[in-house]
Coordinates of C-alpha atoms (C1' of nucleotides) in Angstrom, one line a residue:
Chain A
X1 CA 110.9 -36.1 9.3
X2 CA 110.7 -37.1 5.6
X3 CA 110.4 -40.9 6.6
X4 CA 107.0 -40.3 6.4
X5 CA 107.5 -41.2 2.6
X6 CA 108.0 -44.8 3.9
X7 CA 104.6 -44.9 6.1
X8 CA 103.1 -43.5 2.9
X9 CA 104.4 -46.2 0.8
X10 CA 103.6 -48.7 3.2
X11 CA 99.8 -48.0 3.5
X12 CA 99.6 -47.8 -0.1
X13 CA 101.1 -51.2 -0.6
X14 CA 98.2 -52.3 1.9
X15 CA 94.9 -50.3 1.1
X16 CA 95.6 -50.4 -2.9
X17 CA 94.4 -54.2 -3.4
X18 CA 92.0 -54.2 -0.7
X19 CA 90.3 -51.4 -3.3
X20 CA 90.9 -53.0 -6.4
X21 CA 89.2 -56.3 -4.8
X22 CA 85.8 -54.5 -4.4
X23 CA 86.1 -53.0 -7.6
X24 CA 87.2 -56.6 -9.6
X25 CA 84.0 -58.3 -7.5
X26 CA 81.7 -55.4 -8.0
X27 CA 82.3 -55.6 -12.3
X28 CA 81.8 -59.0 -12.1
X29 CA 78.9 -59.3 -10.2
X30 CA 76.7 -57.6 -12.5
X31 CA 75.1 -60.2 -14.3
X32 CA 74.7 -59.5 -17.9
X33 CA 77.4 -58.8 -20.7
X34 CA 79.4 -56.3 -18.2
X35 CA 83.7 -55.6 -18.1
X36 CA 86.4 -56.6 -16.3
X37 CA 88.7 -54.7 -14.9
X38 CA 91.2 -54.4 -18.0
X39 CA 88.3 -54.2 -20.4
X40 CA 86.9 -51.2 -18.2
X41 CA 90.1 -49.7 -19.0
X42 CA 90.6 -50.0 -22.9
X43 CA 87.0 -49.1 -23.3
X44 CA 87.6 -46.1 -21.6
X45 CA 90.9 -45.1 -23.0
X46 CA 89.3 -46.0 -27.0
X47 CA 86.4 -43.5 -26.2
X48 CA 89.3 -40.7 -25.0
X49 CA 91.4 -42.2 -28.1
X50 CA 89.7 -42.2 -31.3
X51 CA 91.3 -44.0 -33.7
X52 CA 94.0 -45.3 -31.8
X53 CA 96.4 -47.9 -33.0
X54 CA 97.0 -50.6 -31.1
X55 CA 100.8 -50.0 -30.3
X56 CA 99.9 -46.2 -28.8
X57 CA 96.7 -48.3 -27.0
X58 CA 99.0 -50.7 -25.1
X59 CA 101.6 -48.0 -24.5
X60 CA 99.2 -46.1 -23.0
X61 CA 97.7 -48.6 -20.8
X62 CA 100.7 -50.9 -19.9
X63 CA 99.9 -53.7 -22.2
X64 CA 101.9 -56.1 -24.1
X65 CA 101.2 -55.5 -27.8
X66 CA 99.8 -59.3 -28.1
X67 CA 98.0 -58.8 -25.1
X68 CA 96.3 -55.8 -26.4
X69 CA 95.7 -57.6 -29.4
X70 CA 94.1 -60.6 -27.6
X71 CA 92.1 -58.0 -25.9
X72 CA 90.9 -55.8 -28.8
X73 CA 89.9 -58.9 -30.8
X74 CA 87.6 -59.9 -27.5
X75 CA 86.3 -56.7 -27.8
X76 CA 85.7 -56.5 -32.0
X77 CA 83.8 -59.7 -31.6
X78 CA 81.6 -58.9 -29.0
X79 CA 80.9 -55.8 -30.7
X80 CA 82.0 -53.1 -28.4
X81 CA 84.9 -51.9 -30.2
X82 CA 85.5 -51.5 -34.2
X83 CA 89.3 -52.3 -36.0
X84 CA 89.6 -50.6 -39.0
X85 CA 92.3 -50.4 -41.9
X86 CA 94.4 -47.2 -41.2
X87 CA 93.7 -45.3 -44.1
X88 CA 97.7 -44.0 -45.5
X89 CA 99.6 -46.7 -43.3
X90 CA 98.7 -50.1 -43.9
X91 CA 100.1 -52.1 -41.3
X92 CA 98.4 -50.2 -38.7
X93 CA 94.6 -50.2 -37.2
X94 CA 92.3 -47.5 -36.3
X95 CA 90.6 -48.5 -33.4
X96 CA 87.6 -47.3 -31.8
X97 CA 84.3 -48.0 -29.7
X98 CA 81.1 -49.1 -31.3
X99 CA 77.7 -47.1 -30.3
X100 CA 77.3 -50.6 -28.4
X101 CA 80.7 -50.0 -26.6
X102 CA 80.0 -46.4 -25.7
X103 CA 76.9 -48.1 -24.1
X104 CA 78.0 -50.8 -22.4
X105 CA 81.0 -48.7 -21.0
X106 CA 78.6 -46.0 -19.7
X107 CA 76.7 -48.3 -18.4
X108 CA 79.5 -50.4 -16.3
X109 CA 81.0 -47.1 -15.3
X110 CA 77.5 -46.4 -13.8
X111 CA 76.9 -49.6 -11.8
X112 CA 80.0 -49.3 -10.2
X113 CA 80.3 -45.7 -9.3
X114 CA 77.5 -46.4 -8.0
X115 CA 78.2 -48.8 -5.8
X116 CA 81.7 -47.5 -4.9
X117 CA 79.6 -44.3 -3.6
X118 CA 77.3 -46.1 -1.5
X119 CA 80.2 -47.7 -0.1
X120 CA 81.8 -44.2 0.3
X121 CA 78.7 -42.8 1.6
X122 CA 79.9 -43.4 6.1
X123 CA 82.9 -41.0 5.0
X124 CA 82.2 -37.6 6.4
X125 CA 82.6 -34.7 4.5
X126 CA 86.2 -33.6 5.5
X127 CA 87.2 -37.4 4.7
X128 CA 85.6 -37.3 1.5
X129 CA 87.7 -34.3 1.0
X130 CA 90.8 -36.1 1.7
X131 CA 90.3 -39.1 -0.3
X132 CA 89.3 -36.7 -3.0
X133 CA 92.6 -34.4 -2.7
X134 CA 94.8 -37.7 -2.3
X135 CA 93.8 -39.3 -5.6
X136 CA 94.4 -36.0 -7.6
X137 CA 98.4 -36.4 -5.9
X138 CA 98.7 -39.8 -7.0
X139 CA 97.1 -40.0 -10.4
X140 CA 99.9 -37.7 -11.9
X141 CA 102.5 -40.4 -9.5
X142 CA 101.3 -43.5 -11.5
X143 CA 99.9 -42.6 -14.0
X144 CA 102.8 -41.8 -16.5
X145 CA 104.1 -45.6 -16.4
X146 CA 106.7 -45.7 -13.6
X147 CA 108.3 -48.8 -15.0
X148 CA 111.2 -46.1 -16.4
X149 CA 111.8 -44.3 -12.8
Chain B
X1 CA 77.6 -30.6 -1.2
X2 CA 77.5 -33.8 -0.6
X3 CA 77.6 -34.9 -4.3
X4 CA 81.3 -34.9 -3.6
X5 CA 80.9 -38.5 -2.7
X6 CA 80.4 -39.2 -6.4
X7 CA 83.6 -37.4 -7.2
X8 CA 85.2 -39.3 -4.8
X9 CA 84.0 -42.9 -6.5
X10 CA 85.1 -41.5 -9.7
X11 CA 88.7 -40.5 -9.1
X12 CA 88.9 -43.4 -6.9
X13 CA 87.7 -46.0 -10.1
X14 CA 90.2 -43.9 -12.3
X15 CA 93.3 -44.2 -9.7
X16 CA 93.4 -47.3 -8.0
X17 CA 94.3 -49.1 -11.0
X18 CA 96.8 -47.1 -12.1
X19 CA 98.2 -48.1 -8.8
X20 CA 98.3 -51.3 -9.0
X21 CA 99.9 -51.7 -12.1
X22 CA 102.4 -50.2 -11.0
X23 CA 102.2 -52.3 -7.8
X24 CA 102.3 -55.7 -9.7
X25 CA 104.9 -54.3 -12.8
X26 CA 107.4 -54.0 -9.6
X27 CA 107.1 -57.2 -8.3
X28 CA 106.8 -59.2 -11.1
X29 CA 110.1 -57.0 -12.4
X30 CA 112.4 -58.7 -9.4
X31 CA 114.5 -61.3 -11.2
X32 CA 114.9 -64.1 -8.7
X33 CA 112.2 -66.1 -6.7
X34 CA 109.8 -63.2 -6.5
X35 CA 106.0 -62.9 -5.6
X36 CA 102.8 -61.7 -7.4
X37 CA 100.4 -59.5 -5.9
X38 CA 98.2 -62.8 -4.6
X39 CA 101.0 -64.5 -3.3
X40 CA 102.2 -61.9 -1.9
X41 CA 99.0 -60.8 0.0
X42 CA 98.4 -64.4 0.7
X43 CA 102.1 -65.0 2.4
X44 CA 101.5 -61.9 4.2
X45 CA 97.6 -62.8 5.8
X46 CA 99.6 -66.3 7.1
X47 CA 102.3 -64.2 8.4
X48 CA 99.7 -62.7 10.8
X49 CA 97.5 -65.5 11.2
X50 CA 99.8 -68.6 12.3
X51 CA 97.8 -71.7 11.8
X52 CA 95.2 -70.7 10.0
X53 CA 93.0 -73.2 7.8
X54 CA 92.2 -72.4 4.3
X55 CA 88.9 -71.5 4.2
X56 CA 89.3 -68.3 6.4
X57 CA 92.0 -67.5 4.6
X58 CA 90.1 -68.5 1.2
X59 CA 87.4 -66.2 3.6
X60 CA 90.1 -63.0 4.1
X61 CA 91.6 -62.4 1.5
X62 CA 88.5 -62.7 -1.0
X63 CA 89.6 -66.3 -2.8
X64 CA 87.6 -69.4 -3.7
X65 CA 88.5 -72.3 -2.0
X66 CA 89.7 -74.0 -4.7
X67 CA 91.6 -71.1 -5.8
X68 CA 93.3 -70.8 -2.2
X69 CA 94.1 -74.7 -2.5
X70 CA 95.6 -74.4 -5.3
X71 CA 98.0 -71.0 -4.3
X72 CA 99.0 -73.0 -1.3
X73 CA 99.7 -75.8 -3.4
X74 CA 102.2 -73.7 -4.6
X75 CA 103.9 -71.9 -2.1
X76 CA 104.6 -75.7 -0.3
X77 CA 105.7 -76.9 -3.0
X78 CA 107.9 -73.6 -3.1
X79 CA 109.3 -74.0 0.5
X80 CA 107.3 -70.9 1.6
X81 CA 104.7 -72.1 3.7
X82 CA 103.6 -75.3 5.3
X83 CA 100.7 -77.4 5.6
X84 CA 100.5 -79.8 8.5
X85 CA 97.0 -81.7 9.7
X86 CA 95.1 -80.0 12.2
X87 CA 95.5 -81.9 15.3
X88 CA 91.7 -82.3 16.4
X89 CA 89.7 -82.2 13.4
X90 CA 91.4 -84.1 10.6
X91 CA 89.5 -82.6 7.7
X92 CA 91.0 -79.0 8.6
X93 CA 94.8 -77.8 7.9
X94 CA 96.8 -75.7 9.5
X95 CA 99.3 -73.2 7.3
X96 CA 101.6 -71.4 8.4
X97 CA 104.9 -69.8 6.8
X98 CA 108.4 -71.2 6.4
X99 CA 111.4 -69.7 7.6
X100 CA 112.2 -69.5 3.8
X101 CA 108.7 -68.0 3.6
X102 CA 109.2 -65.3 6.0
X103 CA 112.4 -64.2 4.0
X104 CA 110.8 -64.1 1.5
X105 CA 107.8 -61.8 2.0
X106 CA 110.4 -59.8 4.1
X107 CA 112.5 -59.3 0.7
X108 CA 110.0 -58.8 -1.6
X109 CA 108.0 -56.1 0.6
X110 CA 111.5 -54.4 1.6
X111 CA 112.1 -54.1 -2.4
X112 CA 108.9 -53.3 -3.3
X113 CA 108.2 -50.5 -0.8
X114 CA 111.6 -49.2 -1.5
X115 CA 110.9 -48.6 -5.3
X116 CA 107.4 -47.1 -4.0
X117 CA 109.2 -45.0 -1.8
X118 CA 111.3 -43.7 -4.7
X119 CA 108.1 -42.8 -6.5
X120 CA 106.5 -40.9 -3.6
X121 CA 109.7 -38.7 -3.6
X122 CA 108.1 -36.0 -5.5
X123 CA 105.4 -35.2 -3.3
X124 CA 105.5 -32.3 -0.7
X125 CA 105.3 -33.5 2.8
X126 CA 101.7 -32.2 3.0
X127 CA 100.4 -34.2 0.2
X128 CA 102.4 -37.0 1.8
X129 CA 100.2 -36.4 5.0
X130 CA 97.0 -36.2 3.1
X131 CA 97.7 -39.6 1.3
X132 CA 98.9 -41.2 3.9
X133 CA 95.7 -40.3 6.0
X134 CA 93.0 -40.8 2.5
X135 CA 94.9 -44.6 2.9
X136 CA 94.0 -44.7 6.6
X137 CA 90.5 -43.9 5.6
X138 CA 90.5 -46.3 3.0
X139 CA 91.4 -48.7 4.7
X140 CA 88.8 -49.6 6.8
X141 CA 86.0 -48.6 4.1
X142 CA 87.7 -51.9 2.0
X143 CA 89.0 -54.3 4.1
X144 CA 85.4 -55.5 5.0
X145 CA 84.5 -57.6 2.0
X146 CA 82.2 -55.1 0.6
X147 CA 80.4 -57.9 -0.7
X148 CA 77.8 -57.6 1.3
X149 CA 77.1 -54.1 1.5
Chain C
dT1 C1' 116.0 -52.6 -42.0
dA2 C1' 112.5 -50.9 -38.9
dT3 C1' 107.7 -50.8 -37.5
dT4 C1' 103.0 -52.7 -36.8
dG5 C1' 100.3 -56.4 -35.8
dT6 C1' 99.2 -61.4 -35.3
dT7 C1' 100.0 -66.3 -34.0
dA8 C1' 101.9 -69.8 -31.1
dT9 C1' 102.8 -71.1 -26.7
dA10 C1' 102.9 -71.1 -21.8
dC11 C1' 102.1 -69.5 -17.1
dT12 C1' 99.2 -67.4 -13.4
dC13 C1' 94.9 -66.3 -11.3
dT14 C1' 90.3 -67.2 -11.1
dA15 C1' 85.8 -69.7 -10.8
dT16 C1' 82.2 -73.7 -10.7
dA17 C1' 81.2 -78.5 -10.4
dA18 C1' 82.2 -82.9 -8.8
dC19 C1' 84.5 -85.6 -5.6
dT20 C1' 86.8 -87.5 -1.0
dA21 C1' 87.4 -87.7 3.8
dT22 C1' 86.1 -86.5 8.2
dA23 C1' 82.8 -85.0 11.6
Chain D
dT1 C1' 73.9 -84.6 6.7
dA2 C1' 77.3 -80.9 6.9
dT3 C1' 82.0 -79.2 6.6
dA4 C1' 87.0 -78.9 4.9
dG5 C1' 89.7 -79.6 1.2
dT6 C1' 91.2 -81.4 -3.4
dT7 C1' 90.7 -82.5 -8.3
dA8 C1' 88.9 -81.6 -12.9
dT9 C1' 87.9 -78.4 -16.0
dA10 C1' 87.5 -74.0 -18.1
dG11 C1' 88.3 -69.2 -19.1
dA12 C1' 90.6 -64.5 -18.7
dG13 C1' 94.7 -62.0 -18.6
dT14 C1' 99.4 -61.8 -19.1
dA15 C1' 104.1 -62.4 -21.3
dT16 C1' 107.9 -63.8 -24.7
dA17 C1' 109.2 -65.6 -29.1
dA18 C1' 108.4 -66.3 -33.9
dC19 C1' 106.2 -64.7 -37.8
dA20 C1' 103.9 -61.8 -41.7
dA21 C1' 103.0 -57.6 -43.9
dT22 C1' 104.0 -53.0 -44.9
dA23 C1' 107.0 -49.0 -44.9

DNA sequence: TATTGTTATACTCTATAACTATA
DNA sequence: TATAGTTATAGAGTATAACAATA
């Protein structure tokens, strides 16, 4: 009865990288200064997350702290996202997006919705439905980092 | 009413990589001779495809030639798959998995959708039935190189 | 001593360009 | 000439270990 859990599993293991493929090629294709897949991401979470530090930054999004700080220092020098002095605690960094961030990041988050809706557009209503309600379920499931479970 | 499409690209941009993080954190978390994502998709297209050459698996699973070339280089020289001379047409290979191989991809998905399982252990055995079906859905809608679309 | 970041180093995944071998 | 694959090279993303600065 409940082994359904397993089928679940199973698919997921299967359909999630076929979806991340189109949405890795579709970011890249756009010619121009546009965002990869992890930059998409800390874009994003910085315009949630004013004045992050970098620790609660890679926390959040699953990084490595070095990693992050590769990442942010990619992002300061292209001019998308500013790191500041934090103003009572010294050793840490107030991080944040540039108008030019907020920009760009609207502006990649356009293209590809975009195109991931004319690819959803053959769904019919009721299947929209249920891709719609299935993604609510599972964000909640992944998104607090599972590594713990 | 059918704007819902665009809801649909959204939460589907803001999940799937949640997902996959988890996904890869997983496998990359098995001490021992484990697999990453690619390798693992890549042992698993041979597994159904005996004999294929490398550019249509280059071709399936969305990789540059090169790219492919040099995965392969690696599972041979890993014991996991093979690489013989196709008989006919000399300039073309034929790969295929290893016994060794086999094990392996049977390991690593057995662990893998185990710890997925686990995670999916919260949800009700509707929303089990509604993911399992949005994945079915999915599917199909991704695993056409949406390249071209 | 503990916390926050950065630097050094290395490995994997990825691509494009140039090349080799076969057809 | 065209196709299948490999080699050379480069760049992004990732991690761990060692370090520096501040608390």
């Amino acid at each position: 009865m409940s082994q359904s859990t397993e089928d679940c599993a199973k698919v997921i293991l299967e359909v999630a990288p076929l979806v991340m493929r189109a949405i890795r090629t579709e970011m890249r294709r756009h010619r121009g200064p546009e965002l990869s897949v992890p930059q998409f991401r800390i874009l994003t979470y910085l315009n949630r997350n004013e004045g992050a530090s970098l620790s609660q930054a890679a926390e959040h999004i699953g990084l490595a702290l070095p990693t992050m700080s590769k990442m942010i220092e990619g992002a300061v020098s292209r001019g998308l996202a500013s790191r500041l002095a934090h103003p009572s605690d010294r050793r840490r960094v107030a991080l944040s997006l540039t108008a030019e961030g907020r920009k760009t990041l609207d502006r990649a988050r356009r293209a590809t919705e975009a195109q991931m809706t004319s690819w959803l557009q053959r769904l019919s209503d009721g299947e929209k439905r249920t891709v719609l309600e299935a993604m609510r379920i599972l964000g909640p499931v992944f998104s607090a980092p599972p590594g713990g479970a």
